[in-house]
Coordinates of C-alpha atoms in Angstrom, one line a residue:
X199 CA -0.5 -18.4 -7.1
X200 CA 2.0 -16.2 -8.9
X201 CA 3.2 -17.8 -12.0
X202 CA 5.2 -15.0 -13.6
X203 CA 6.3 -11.5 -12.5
X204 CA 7.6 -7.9 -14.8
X205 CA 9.4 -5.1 -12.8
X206 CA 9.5 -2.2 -14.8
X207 CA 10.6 1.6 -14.3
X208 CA 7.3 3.8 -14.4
X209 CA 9.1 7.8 -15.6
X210 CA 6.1 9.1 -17.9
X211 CA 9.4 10.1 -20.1
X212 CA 8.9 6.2 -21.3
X213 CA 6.3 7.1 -23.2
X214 CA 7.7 8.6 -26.4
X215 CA 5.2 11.7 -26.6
X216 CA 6.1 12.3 -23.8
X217 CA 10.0 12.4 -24.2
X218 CA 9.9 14.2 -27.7
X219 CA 13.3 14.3 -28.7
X220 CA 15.0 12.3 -25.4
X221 CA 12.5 9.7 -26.3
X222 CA 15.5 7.5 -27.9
X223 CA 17.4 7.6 -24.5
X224 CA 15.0 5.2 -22.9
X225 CA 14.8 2.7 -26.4
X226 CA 16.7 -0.1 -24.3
X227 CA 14.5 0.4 -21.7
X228 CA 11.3 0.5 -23.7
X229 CA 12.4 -2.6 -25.5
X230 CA 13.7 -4.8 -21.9
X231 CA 10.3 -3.8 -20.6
X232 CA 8.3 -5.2 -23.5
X233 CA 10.6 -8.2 -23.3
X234 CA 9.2 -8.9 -19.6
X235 CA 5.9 -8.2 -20.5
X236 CA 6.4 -11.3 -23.3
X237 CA 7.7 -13.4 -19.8
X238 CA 4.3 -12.8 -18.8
X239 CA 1.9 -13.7 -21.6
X240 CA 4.1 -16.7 -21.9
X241 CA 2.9 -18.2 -18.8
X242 CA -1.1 -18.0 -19.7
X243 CA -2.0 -16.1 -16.2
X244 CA -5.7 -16.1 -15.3
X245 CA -4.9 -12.7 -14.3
X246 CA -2.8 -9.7 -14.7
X247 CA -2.0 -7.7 -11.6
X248 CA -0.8 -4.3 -12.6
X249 CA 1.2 -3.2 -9.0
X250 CA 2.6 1.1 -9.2
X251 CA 3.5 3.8 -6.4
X252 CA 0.4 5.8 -6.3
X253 CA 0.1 9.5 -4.6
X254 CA -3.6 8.7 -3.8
X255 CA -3.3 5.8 -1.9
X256 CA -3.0 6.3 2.4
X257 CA -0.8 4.4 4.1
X258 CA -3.2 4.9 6.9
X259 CA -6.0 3.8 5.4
X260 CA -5.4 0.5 3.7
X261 CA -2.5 1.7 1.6
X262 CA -3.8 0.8 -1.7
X263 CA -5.8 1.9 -3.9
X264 CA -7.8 -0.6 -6.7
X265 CA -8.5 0.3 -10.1
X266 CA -10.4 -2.2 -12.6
X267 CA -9.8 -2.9 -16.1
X268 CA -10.8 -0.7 -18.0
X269 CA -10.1 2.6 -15.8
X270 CA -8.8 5.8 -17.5
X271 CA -5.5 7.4 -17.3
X272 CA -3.3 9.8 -19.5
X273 CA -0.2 12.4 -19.5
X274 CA -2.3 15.9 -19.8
X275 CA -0.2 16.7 -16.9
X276 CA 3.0 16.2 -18.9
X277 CA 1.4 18.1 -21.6
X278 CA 0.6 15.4 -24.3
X279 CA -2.8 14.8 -25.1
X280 CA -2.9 11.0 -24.8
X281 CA -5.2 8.8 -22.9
X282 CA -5.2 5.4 -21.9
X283 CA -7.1 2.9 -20.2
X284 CA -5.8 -0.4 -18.2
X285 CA -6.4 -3.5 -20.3
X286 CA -8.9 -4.5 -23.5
X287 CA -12.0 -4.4 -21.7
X288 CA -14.0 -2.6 -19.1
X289 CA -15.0 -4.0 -16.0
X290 CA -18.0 -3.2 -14.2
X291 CA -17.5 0.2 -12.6
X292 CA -14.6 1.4 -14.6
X293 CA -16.5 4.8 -15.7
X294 CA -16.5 5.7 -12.6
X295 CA -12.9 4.7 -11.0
X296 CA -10.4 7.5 -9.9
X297 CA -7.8 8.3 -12.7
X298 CA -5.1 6.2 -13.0
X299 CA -1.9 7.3 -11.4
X300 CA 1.0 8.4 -13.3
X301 CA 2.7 4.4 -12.4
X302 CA -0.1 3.0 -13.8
X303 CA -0.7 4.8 -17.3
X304 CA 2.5 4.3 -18.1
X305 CA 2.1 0.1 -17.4
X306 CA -2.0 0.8 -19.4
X307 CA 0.9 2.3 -22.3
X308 CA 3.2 -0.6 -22.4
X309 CA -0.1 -3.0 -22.1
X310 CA -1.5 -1.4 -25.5
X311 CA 2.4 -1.9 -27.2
X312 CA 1.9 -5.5 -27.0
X313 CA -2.3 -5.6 -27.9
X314 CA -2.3 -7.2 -24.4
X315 CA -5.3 -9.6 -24.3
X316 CA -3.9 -12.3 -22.7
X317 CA -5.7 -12.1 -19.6
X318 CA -8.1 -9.8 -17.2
X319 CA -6.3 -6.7 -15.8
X320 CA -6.6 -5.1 -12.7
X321 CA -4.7 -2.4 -10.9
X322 CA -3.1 -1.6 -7.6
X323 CA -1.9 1.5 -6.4
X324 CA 0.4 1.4 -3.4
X325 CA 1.2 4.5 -1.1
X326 CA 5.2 4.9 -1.2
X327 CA 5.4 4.5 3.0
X328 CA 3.3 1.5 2.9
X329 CA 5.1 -0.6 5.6
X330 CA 7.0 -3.6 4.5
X331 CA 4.9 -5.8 6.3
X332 CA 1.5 -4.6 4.8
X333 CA 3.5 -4.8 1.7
X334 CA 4.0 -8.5 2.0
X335 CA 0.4 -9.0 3.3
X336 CA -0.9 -7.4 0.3
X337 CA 1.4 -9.3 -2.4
X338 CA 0.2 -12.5 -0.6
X339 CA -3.4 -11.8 -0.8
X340 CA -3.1 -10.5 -4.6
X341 CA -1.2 -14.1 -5.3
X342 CA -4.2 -15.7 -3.9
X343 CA -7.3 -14.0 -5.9
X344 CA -7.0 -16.8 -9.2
X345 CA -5.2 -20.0 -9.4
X346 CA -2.6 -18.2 -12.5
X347 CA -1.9 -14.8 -11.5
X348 CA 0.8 -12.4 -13.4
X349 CA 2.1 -9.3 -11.8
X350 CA 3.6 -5.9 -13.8
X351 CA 5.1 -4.4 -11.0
X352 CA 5.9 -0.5 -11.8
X353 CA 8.6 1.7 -9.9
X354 CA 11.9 3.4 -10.3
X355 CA 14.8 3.4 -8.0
X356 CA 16.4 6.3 -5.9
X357 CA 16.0 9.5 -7.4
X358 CA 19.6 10.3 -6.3
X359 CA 22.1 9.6 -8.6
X360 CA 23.7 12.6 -10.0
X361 CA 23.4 16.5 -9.2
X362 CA 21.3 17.0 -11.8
X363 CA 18.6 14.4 -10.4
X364 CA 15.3 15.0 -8.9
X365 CA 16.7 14.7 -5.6
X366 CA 20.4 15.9 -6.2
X367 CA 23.5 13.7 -5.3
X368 CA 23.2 10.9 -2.7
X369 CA 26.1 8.9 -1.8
X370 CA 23.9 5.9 -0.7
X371 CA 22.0 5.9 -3.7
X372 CA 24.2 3.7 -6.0
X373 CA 24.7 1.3 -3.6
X374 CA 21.1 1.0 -2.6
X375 CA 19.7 0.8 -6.4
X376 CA 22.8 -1.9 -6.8
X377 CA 21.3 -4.2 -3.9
X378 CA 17.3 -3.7 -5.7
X379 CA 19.2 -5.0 -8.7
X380 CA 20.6 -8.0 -7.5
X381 CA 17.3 -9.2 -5.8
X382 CA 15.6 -8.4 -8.8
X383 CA 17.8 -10.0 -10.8
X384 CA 17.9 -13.1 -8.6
X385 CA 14.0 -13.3 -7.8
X386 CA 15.6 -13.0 -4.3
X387 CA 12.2 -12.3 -2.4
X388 CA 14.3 -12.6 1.3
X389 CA 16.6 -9.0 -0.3
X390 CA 13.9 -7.0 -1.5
X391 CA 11.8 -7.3 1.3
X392 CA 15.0 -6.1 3.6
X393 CA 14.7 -3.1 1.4
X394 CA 15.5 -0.3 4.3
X395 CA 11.7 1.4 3.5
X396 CA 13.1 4.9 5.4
X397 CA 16.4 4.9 3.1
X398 CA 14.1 4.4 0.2
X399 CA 12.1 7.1 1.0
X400 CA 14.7 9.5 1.6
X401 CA 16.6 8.8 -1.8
X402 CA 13.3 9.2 -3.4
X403 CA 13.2 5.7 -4.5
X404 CA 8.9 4.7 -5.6
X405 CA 9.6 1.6 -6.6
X406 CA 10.3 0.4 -3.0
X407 CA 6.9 -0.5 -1.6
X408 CA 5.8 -2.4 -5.3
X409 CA 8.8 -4.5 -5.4
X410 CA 8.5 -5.6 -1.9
X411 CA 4.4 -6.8 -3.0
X412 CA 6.2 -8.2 -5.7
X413 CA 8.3 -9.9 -2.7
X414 CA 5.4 -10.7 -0.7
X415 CA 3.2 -12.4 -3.5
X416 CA 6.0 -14.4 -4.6
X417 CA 6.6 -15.8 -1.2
X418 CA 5.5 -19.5 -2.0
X419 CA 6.5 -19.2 -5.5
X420 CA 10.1 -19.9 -6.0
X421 CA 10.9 -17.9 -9.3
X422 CA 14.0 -17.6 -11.7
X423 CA 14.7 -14.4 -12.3
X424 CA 16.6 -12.2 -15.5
X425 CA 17.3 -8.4 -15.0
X426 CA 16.8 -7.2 -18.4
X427 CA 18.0 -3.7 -17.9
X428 CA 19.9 -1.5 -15.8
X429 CA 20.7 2.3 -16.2
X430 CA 20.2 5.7 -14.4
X431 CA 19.5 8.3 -17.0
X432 CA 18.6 11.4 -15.6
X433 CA 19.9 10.2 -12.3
X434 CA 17.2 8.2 -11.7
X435 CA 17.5 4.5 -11.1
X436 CA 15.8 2.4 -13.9
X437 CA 15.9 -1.6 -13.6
X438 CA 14.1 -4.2 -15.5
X439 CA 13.5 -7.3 -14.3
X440 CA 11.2 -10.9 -15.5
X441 CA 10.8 -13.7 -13.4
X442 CA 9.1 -17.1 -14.4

């Protein structure tokens, strides 16, 4: 059952080696997202779901991708030579996982801030078309696998919010990262999952099939929710969110 839940953005730029000199832009953000992750070692989960948009993952062929504690990940890409690994330990298997996905290093990253040790850690990658419905299915059944679970649900909202951003100006983009905020805000499971998955994907919005796991494996739960942070630097939608 899902005891406590932490929606954070996943930009590599929130790691500070990664951000250089912008790396103070994001401090609010940083520190909101550690706050959530305190939500969640608060309420002594069993288990720690770590839930991100991964590239890898087929929405035609499951649509996620599983990655046990322990698995490697870093930010060569992003030129910085900094590796990182999901959770304290290593689970059977870990050597031999796929790289983490840019969503999930980042969450491995803020899991090493805090010394997290709270709990087991698994991951979940989730294509970005994954239907709503297999969405839901898969929060449910990720709820389900101990009787404490926690979930640190990574993704960023549209992509769209200024000229400059990755996906240029889009009108609908505001107004669609304003209605993720409010359910978010509200633990209102019923809003996120009415996410419109096509709009999200044309405003270049990842964080739209995690949230709606998020929605799917709180389903029984009933939650409070607190959004800690809400900004668009860069033009990209970046919300923070802890429910308990």
């Amino acid at each position: 059952m899902l005891v406590a839940a932490a929606a954070c953005p996943c930009p590599p730029l929130l790691v500070p080696a990664v951000a250089a000199g912008a790396a103070p832009e994001l401090d609010d953000a940083r520190a909101a997202c550690l706050d959530a992750i305190g939500v969640l070692a608060a309420a002594r989960p069993d288990r720690l779901v770590v839930v991100g948009p991964d590239p890898g993952a087929d929405p035609g062929a499951g649509g996620t991708v599983p990655y046990p504690e322990g698995a490697a990940g870093g930010f060569r890409g992003f030129g910085v030579d900094l590796d990182v690994r999901l959770g304290p330990g290593g689970a059977e298997g870990a050597a031999a996982a796929r790289a983490l996905p840019p969503s999930l290093a980042v969450a491995a990253w803020l899991l090493q801030r805090v010394d997290w040790a709270d709990a087991p850690v698994e991951g979940v990658g989730v294509a970005e078309r994954l239907e709503p419905a297999r969405c839901s299915a898969a929060g449910r059944e990720l709820a389900a696998r101990a009787p404490r679970v926690a979930l640190l649900v990574m993704g960023d909202g549209s992509a769209c919010r200024t000229v400059k951003a990755p996906g240029y100006l889009d009108e609908r983009a505001a107004g669609f990262d304003e209605r993720a905020a409010r359910a978010l805000g509200a633990a209102d499971t019923a809003a996120l999952a009415a996410l419109d998955a096509g709009l999200a994907h044309e405003l270049k919005a990842a964080g739209r099939a995690p949230w709606q796991v998020l929605a799917g494996a709180a389903h029984a739960a009933s939650p409070e929710g607190r959004l800690l942070y809400e900004g668009a630097p860069y033009g990209v939608g970046y919300l923070v969110a802890a429910w308990s």
